[in-house]
Tab-separated table of C-alpha atoms and ligand atoms in Angstrom:
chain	number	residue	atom	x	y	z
A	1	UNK	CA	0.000	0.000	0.000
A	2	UNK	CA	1.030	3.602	-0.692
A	3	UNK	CA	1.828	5.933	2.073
A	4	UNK	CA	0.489	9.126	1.689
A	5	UNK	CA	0.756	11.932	3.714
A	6	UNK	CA	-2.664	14.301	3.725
A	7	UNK	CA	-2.063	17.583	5.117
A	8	UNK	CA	0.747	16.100	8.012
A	9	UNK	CA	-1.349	12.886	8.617
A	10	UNK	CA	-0.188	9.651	6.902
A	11	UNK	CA	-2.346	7.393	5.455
A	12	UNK	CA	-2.349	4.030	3.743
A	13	UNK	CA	-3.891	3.569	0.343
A	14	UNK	CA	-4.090	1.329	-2.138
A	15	UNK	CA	-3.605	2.623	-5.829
A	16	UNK	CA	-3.883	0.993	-9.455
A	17	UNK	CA	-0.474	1.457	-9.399
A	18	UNK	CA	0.621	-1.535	-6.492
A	19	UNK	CA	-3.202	-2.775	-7.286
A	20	UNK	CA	-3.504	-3.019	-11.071
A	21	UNK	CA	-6.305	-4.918	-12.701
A	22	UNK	CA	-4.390	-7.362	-13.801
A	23	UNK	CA	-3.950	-8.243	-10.093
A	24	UNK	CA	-7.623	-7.753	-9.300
A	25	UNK	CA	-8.463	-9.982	-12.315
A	26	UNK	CA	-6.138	-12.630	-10.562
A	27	UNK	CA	-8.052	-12.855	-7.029
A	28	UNK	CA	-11.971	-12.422	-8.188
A	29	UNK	CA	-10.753	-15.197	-11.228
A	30	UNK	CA	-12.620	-18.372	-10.032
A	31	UNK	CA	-15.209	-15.846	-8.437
A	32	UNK	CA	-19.075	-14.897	-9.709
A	33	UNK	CA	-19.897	-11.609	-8.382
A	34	UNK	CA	-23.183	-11.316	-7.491
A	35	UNK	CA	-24.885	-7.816	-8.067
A	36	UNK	CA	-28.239	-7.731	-6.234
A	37	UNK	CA	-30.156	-4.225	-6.839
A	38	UNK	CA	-30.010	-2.784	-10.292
A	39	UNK	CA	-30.845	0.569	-9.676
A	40	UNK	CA	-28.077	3.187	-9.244
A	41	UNK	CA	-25.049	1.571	-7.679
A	42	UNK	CA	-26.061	-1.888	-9.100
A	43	UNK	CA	-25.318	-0.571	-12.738
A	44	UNK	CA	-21.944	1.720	-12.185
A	45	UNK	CA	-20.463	-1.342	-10.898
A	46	UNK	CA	-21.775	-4.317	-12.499
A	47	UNK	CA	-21.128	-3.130	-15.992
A	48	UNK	CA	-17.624	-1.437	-15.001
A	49	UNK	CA	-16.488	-4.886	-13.056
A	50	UNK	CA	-17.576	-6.789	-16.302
A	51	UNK	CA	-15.920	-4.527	-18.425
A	52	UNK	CA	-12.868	-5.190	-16.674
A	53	UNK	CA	-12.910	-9.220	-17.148
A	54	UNK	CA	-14.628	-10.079	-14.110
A	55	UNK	CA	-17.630	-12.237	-14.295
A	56	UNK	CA	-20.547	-10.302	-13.261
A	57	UNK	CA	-24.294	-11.879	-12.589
A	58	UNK	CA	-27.105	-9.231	-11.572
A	59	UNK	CA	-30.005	-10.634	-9.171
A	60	UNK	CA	-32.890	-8.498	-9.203
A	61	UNK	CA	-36.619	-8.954	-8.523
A	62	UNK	CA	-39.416	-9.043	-11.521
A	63	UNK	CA	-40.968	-7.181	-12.624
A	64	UNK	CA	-39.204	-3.634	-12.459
A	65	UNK	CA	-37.798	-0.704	-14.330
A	66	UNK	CA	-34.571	-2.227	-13.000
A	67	UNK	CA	-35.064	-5.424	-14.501
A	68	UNK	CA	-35.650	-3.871	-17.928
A	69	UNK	CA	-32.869	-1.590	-17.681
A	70	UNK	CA	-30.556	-4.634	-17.327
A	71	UNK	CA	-31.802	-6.245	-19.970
A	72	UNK	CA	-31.248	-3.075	-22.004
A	73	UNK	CA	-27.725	-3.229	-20.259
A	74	UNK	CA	-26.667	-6.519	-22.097
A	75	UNK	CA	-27.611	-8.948	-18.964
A	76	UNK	CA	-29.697	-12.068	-20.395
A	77	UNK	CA	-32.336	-13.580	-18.374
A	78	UNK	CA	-31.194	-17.031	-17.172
A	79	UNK	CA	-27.811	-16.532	-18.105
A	80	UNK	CA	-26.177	-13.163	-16.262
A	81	UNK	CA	-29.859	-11.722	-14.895
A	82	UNK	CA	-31.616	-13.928	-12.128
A	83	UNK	CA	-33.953	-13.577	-9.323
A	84	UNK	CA	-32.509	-12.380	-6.774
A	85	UNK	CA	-32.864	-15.709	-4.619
A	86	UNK	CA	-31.054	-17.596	-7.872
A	87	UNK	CA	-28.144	-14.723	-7.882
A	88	UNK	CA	-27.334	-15.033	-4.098
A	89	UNK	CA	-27.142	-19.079	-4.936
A	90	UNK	CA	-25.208	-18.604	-7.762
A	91	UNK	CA	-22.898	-16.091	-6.269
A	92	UNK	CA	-19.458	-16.242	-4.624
A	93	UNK	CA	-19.604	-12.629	-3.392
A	94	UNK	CA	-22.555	-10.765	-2.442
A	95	UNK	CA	-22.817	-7.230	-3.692
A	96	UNK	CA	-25.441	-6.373	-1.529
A	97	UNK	CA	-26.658	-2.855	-3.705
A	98	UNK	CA	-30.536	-2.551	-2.750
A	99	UNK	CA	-31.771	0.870	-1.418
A	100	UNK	CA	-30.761	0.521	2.068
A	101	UNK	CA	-34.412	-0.022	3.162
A	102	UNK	CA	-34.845	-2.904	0.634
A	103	UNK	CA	-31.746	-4.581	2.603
A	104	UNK	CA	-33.661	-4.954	5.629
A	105	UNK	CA	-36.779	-6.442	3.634
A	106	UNK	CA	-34.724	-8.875	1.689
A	107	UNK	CA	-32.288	-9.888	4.265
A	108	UNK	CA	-33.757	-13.039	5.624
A	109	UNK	CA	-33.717	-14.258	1.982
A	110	UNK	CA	-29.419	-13.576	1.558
A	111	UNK	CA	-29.121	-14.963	4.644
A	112	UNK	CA	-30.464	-18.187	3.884
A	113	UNK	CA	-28.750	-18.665	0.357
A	114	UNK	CA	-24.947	-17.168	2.322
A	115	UNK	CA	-23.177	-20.482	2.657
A	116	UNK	CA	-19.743	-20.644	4.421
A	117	UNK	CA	-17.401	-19.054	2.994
A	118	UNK	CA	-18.918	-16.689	0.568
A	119	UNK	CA	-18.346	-12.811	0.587
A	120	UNK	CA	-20.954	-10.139	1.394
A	121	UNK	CA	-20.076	-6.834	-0.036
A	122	UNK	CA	-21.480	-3.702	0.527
A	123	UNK	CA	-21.571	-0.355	-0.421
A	124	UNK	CA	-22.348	1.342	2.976
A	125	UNK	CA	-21.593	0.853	6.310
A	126	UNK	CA	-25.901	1.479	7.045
A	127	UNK	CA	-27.215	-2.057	7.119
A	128	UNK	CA	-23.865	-3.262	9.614
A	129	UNK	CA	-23.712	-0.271	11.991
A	130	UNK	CA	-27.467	0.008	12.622
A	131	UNK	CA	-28.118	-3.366	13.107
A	132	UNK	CA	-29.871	-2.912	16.162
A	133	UNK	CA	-32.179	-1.148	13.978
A	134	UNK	CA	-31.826	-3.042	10.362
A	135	UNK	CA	-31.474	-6.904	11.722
A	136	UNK	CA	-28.929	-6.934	9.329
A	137	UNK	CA	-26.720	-9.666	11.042
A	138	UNK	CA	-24.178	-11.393	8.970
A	139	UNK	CA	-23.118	-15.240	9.444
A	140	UNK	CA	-19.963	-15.417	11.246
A	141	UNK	CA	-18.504	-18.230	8.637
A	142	UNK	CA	-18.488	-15.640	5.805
A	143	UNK	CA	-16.021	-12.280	5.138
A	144	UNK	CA	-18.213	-9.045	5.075
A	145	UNK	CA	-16.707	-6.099	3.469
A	146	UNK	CA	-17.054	-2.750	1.879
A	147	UNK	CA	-16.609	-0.755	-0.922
A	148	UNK	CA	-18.313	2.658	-1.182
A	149	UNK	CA	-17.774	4.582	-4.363
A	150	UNK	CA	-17.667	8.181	-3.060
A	151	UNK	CA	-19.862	9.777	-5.307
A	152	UNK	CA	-22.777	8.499	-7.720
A	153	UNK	CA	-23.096	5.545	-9.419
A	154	UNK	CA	-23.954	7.457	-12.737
A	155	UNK	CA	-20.856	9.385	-11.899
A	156	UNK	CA	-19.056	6.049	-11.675
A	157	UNK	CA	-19.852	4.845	-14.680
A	158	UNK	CA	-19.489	8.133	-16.756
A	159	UNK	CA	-15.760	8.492	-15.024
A	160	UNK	CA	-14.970	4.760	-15.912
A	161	UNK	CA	-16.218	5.529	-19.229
A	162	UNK	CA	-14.067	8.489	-20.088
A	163	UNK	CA	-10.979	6.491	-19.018
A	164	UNK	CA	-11.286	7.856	-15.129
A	165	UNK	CA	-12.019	6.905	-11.499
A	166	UNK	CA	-13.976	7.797	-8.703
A	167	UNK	CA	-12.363	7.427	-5.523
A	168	UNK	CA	-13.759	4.917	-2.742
A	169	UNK	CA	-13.226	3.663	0.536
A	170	UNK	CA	-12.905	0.056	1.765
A	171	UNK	CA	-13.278	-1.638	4.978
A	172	UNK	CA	-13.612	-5.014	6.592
A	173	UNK	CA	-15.883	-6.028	9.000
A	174	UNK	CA	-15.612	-9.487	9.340
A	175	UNK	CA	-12.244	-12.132	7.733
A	176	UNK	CA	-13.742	-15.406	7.939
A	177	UNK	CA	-10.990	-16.974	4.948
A	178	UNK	CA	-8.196	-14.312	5.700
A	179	UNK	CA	-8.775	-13.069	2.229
A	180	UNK	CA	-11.130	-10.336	2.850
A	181	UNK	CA	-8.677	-7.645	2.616
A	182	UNK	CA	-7.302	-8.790	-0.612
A	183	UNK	CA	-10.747	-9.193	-2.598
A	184	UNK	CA	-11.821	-5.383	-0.632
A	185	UNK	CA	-8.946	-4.220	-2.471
A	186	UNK	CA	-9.578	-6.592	-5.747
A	187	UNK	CA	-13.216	-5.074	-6.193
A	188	UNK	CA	-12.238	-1.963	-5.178
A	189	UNK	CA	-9.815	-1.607	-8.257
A	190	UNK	CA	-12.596	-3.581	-10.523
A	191	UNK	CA	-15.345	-1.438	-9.513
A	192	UNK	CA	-13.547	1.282	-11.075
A	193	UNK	CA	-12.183	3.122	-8.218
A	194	UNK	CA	-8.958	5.520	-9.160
A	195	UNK	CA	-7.883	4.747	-5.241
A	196	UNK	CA	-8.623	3.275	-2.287
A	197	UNK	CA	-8.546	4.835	1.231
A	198	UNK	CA	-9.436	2.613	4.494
A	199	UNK	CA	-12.038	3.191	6.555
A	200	UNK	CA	-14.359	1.040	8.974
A	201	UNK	CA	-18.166	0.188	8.249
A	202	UNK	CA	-18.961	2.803	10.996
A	203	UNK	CA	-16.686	5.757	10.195
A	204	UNK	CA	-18.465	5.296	6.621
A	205	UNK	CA	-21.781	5.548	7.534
A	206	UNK	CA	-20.979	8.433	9.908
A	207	UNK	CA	-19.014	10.715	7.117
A	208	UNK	CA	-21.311	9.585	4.496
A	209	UNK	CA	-24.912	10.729	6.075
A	210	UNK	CA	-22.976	13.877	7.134
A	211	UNK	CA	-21.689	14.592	3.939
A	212	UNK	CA	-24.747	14.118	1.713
A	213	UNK	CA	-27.145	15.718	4.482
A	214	UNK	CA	-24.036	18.154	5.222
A	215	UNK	CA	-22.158	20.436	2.137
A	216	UNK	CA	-22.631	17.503	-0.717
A	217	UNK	CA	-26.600	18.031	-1.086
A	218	UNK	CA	-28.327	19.316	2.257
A	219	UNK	CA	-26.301	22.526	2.790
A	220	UNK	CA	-26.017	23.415	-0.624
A	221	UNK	CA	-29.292	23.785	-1.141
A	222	UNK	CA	-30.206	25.680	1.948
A	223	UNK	CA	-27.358	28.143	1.130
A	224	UNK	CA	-28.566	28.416	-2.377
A	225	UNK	CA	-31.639	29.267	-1.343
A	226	UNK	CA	-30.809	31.376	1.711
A	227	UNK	CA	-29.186	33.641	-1.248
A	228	UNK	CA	-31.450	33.407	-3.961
A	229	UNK	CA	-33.902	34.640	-1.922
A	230	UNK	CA	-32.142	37.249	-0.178
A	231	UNK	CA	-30.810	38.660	-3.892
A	232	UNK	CA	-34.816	38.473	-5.444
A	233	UNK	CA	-36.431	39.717	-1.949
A	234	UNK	CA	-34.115	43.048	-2.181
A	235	UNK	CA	-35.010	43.653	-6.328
A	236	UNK	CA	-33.186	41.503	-8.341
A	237	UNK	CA	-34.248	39.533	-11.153
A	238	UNK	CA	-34.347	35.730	-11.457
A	239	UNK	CA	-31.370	35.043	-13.993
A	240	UNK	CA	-29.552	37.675	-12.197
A	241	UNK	CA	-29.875	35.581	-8.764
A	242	UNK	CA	-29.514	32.744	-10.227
A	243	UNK	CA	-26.446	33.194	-12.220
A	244	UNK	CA	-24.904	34.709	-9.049
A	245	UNK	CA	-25.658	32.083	-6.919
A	246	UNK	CA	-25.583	28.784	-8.524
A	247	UNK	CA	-24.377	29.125	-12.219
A	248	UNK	CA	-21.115	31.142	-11.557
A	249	UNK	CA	-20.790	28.469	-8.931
A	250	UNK	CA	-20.982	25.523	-11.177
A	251	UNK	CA	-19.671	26.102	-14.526
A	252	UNK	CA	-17.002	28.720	-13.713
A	253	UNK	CA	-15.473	28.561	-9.989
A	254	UNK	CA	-16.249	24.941	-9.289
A	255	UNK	CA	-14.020	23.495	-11.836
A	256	UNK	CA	-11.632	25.694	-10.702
A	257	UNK	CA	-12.104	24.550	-6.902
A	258	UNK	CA	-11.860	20.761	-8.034
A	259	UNK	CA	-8.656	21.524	-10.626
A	260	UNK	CA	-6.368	23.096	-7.888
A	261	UNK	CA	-8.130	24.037	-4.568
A	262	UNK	CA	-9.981	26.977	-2.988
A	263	UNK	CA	-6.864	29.330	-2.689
A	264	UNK	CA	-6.246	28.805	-6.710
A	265	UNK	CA	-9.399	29.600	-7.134
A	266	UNK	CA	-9.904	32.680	-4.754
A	267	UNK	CA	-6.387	33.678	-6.977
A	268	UNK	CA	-7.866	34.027	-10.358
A	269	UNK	CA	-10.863	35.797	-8.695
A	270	UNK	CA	-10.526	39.683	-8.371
A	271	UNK	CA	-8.644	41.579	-5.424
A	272	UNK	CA	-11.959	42.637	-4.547
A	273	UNK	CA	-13.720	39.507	-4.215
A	274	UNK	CA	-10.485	37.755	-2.855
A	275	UNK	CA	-10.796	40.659	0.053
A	276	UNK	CA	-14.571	39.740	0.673
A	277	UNK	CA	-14.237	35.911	0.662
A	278	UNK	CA	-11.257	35.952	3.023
A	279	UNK	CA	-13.597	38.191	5.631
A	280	UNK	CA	-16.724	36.416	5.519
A	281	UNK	CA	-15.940	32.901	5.047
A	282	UNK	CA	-15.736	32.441	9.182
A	283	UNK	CA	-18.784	34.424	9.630
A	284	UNK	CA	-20.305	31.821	7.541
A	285	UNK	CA	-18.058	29.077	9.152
A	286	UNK	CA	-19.210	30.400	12.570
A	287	UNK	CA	-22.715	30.610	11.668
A	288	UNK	CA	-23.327	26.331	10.026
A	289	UNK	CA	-20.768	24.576	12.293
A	290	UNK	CA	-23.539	24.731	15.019
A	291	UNK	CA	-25.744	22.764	12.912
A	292	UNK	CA	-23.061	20.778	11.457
A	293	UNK	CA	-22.716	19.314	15.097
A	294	UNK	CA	-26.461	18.916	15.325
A	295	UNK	CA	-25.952	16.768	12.378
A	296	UNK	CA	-23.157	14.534	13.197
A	297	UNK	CA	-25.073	14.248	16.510
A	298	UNK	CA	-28.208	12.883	15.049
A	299	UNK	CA	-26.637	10.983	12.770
A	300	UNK	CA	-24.201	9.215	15.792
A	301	UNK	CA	-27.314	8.704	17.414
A	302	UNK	CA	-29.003	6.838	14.882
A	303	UNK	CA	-31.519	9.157	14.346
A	304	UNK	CA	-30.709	9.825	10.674
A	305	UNK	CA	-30.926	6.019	10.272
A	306	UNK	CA	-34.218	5.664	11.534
A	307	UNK	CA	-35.760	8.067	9.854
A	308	UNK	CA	-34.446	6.859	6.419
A	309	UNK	CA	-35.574	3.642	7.287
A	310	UNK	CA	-39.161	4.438	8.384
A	311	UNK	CA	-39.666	6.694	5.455
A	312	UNK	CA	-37.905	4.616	2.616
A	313	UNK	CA	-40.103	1.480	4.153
A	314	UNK	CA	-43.463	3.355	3.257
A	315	UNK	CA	-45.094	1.357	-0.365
A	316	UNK	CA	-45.750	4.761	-1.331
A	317	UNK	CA	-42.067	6.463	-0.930
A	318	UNK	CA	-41.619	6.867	-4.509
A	319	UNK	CA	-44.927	8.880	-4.870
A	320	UNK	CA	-44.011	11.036	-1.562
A	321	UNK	CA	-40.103	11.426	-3.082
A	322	UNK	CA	-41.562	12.549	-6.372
A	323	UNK	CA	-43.777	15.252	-4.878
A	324	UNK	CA	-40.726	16.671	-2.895
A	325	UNK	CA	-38.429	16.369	-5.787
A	326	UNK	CA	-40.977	18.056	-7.982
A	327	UNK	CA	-41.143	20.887	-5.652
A	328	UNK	CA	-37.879	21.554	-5.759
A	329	UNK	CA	-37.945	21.647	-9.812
A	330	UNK	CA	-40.714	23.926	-9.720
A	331	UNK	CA	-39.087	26.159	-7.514
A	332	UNK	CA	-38.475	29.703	-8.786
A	333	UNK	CA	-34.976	29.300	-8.776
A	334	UNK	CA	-34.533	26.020	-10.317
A	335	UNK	CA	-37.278	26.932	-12.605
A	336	UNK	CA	-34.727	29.686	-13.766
A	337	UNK	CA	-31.778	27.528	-14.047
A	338	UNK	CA	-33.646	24.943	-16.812
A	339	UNK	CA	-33.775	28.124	-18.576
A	340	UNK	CA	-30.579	29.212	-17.998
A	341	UNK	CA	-28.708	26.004	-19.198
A	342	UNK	CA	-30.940	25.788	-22.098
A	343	UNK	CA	-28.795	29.056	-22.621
A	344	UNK	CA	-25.547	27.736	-22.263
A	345	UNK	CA	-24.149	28.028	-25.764
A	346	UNK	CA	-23.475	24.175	-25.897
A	347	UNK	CA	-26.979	23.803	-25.382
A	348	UNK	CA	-27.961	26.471	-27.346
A	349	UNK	CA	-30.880	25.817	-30.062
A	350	UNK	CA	-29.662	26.251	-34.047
A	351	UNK	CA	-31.303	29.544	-35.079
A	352	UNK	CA	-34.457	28.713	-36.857
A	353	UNK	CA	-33.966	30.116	-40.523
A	354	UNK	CA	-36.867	32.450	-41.270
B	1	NAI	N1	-27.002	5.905	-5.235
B	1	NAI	C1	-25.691	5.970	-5.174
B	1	NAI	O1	-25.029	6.413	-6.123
B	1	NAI	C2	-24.940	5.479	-3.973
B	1	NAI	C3	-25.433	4.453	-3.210
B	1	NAI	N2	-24.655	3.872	-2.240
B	1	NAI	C4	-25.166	2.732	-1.508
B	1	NAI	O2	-25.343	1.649	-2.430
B	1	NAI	C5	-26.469	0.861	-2.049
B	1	NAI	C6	-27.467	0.815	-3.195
B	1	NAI	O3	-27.996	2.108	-3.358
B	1	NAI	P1	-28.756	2.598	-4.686
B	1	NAI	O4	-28.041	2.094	-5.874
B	1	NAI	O5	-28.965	4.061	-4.526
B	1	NAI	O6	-30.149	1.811	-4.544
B	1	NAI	P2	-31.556	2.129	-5.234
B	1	NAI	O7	-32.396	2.959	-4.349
B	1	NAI	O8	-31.292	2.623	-6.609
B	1	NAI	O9	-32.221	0.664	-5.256
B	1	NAI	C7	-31.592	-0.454	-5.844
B	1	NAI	C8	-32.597	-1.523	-6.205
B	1	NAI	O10	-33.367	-1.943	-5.099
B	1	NAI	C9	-34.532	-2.548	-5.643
B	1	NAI	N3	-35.533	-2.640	-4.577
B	1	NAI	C10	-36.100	-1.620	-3.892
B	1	NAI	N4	-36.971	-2.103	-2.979
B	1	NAI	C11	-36.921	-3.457	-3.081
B	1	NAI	C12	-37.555	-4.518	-2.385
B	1	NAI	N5	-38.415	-4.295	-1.390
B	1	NAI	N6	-37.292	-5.784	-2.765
B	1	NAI	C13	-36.412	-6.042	-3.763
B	1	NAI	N7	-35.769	-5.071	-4.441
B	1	NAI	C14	-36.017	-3.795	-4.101
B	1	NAI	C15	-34.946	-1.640	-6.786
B	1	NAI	O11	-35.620	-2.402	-7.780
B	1	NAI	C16	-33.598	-1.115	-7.280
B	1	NAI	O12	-33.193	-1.755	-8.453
B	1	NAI	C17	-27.015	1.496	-0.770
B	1	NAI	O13	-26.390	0.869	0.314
B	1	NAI	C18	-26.545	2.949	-0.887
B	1	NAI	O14	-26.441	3.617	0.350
B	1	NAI	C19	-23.378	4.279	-2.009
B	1	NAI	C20	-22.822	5.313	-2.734
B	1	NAI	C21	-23.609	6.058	-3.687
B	2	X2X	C1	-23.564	9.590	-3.964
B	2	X2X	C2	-23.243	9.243	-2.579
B	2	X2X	O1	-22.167	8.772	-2.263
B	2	X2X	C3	-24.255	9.522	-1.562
B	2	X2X	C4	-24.617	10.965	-1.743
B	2	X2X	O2	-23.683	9.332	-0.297
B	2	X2X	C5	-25.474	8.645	-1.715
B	2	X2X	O3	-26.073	8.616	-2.816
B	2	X2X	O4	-25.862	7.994	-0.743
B	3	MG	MG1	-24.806	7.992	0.964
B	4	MG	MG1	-21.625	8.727	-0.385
């Protein structure tokens, strides 16, 4: 593993460069991966772990937009695409990629089909931390371990696609063969990970439900809004706010943020707006990390995890997701963004010839 040293702390990670796929290929060759869930994660990986020379077989249940969209995929019923009862028996590892509600409803039926020595993989540390909540008890006679692509599995695809990697993490929660760590790492790399940082089942679920409630998608969109709103309640126009608030952000500083840091960024910004980001970036520091604790405390807690589960359990949580989500989209602000991509000029309509 690589030492690397991240801002004076050292860590270990594995890259492609000690890990290549050649060497991943090597331990998951007598394997059949089992990918149960075909609905975000399922696909990113499945179709990047075949691509790499792995052999892949998807369980899912019938019938579902899932289903279809593996059969659109390339997966053949009764050859790579089985229920997902014939998947788990057909499986050597376990990628266990339902919605993490679905795990706790399908669970008794992996558990029965888990024979000794088979791998169960996951993809967050939910079902394993919270099992006082989930039942989500693995056999002691088989390894359990994780990978979690840190990001979306469209995301992973579309990287993997384009010749790049998303970054994951990797833990192990149980060894039962002593080989866990070596087929973490192998899937890792044949997932389609660029690297591999370690973590445990626990500090994943932790970071993770921060994060995504926290600056990745929660925050965001309150401080969005909290500006948008400020900018149209004192008189200015909707492309105005949102070009100011979210556009700029996206398609001009962001890239710049993710290409060499915040200080690189701030650099190739003007003297004025350096001088104003410098003095009001505590204020605005001093202002979230309240809540930021709040978070990390309900999410320690298992708050967060109950919630998710009681709400994601409903038979109607599509429908009530959909109305939320559609509220959002119909927002004013997001209302004004469709319109302002449309502008882009990559986007941009051919003039009509009159
Ligand atoms: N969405 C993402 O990109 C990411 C997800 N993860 C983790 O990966 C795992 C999978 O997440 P997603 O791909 O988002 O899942 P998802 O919400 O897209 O669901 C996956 C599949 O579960 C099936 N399903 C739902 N309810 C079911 C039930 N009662 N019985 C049988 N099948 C059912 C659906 O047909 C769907 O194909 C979760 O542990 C999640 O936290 C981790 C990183 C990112
Ligand atoms: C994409 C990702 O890693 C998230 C935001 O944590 C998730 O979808 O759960
Ligand atoms: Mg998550
Ligand atoms: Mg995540």
């Amino acid at each position: 593993m690589a030492k690397i040293n991240f801002g004076g702390v050292e860590e270990q990670v594995v890259t492609r460069e000690e890990f290549p796929l050649e060497k991943a290929q090597e331990v998951l060759k007598d394997e059949t991966v089992a990918v149960i869930g075909y609905g975000v994660q399922g696909p990113g990986q499945a179709l990047n772990m075949k691509d790499n020379g792995i052999k892949v077989i998807v369980g899912q249940r019938q019938p579902s937009k899932s289903w279809d969209k593996a059969v659109e995929d390339g997966f053949i019923p009764g050859v790579d695409l089985f229920s997902i009862e014939e998947a788990v028996q057909k499986g050597t590892i376990i990628c266990y990629l339902l919605s993490d509600a679905a795990q706790i409803a399908v669970w008794p039926t992996i558990k029965e089909n888990l024979s000794p020595g088979k791998t169960l993989y996951f993809s967050h540390g939910f079902a394993v931390t919270y099992s006082d909540r989930t039942n989500i008890i693995p056999p002691k006679d088989v390894d359990v371990i994780l990978v979690a692509p840190k990001g979306s599995g469209t995301s992973l695809r579309r990287l993997f696609v384009e010749g790049k990697g998303l970054n994951s993490s990797y833990a192990v929660h149980q060894d039962a063969t002593g080989n866990a760590y070596s087929k973490a790492h192998a899937l890792g790399i044949a997932v389609g990970s660029g690297y591999l940082f370690e973590t445990t089942f626990k500090k994943e679920v932790y970071s993770d439900l921060t994060g995504e409630r926290g600056s990745l998608m929660g925050a965001i969109q309150g401080l969005f809004e909290a500006q948008f709103t400020v900018l149209r309640e004192r008189g200015h126009s909707p492309s105005e706010a949102f070009n100011e608030t979210v556009e700029e952000f996206t398609q001009s500083l962001m890239p710049l943020i993710a290409e060499n840091g915040m200080d690189w960024m701030y650099a190739n910004c003007s003297t004025t707006a350096q001088r104003g980001a410098l003095d009001w970036k505590d204020k605005f520091r001093d202002a979230v990390k309240p809540v930021f604790n709040q978070l990390y405390d309900s999410v320690a807690s298992g708050e967060e995890a109950q919630r998710s589960i009681d709400s994601n359990s409903q038979p109607d949580y599509r429908e009530k997701l959909e109305e939320e989500l559609s509220e959002l989209h119909n927002s004013e602000m997001w209302q004004a963004g469709a319109e302002v991509r449309k502008l882009r000029p990559e986007n941009a309509q051919q003039p009509v010839e009159s």
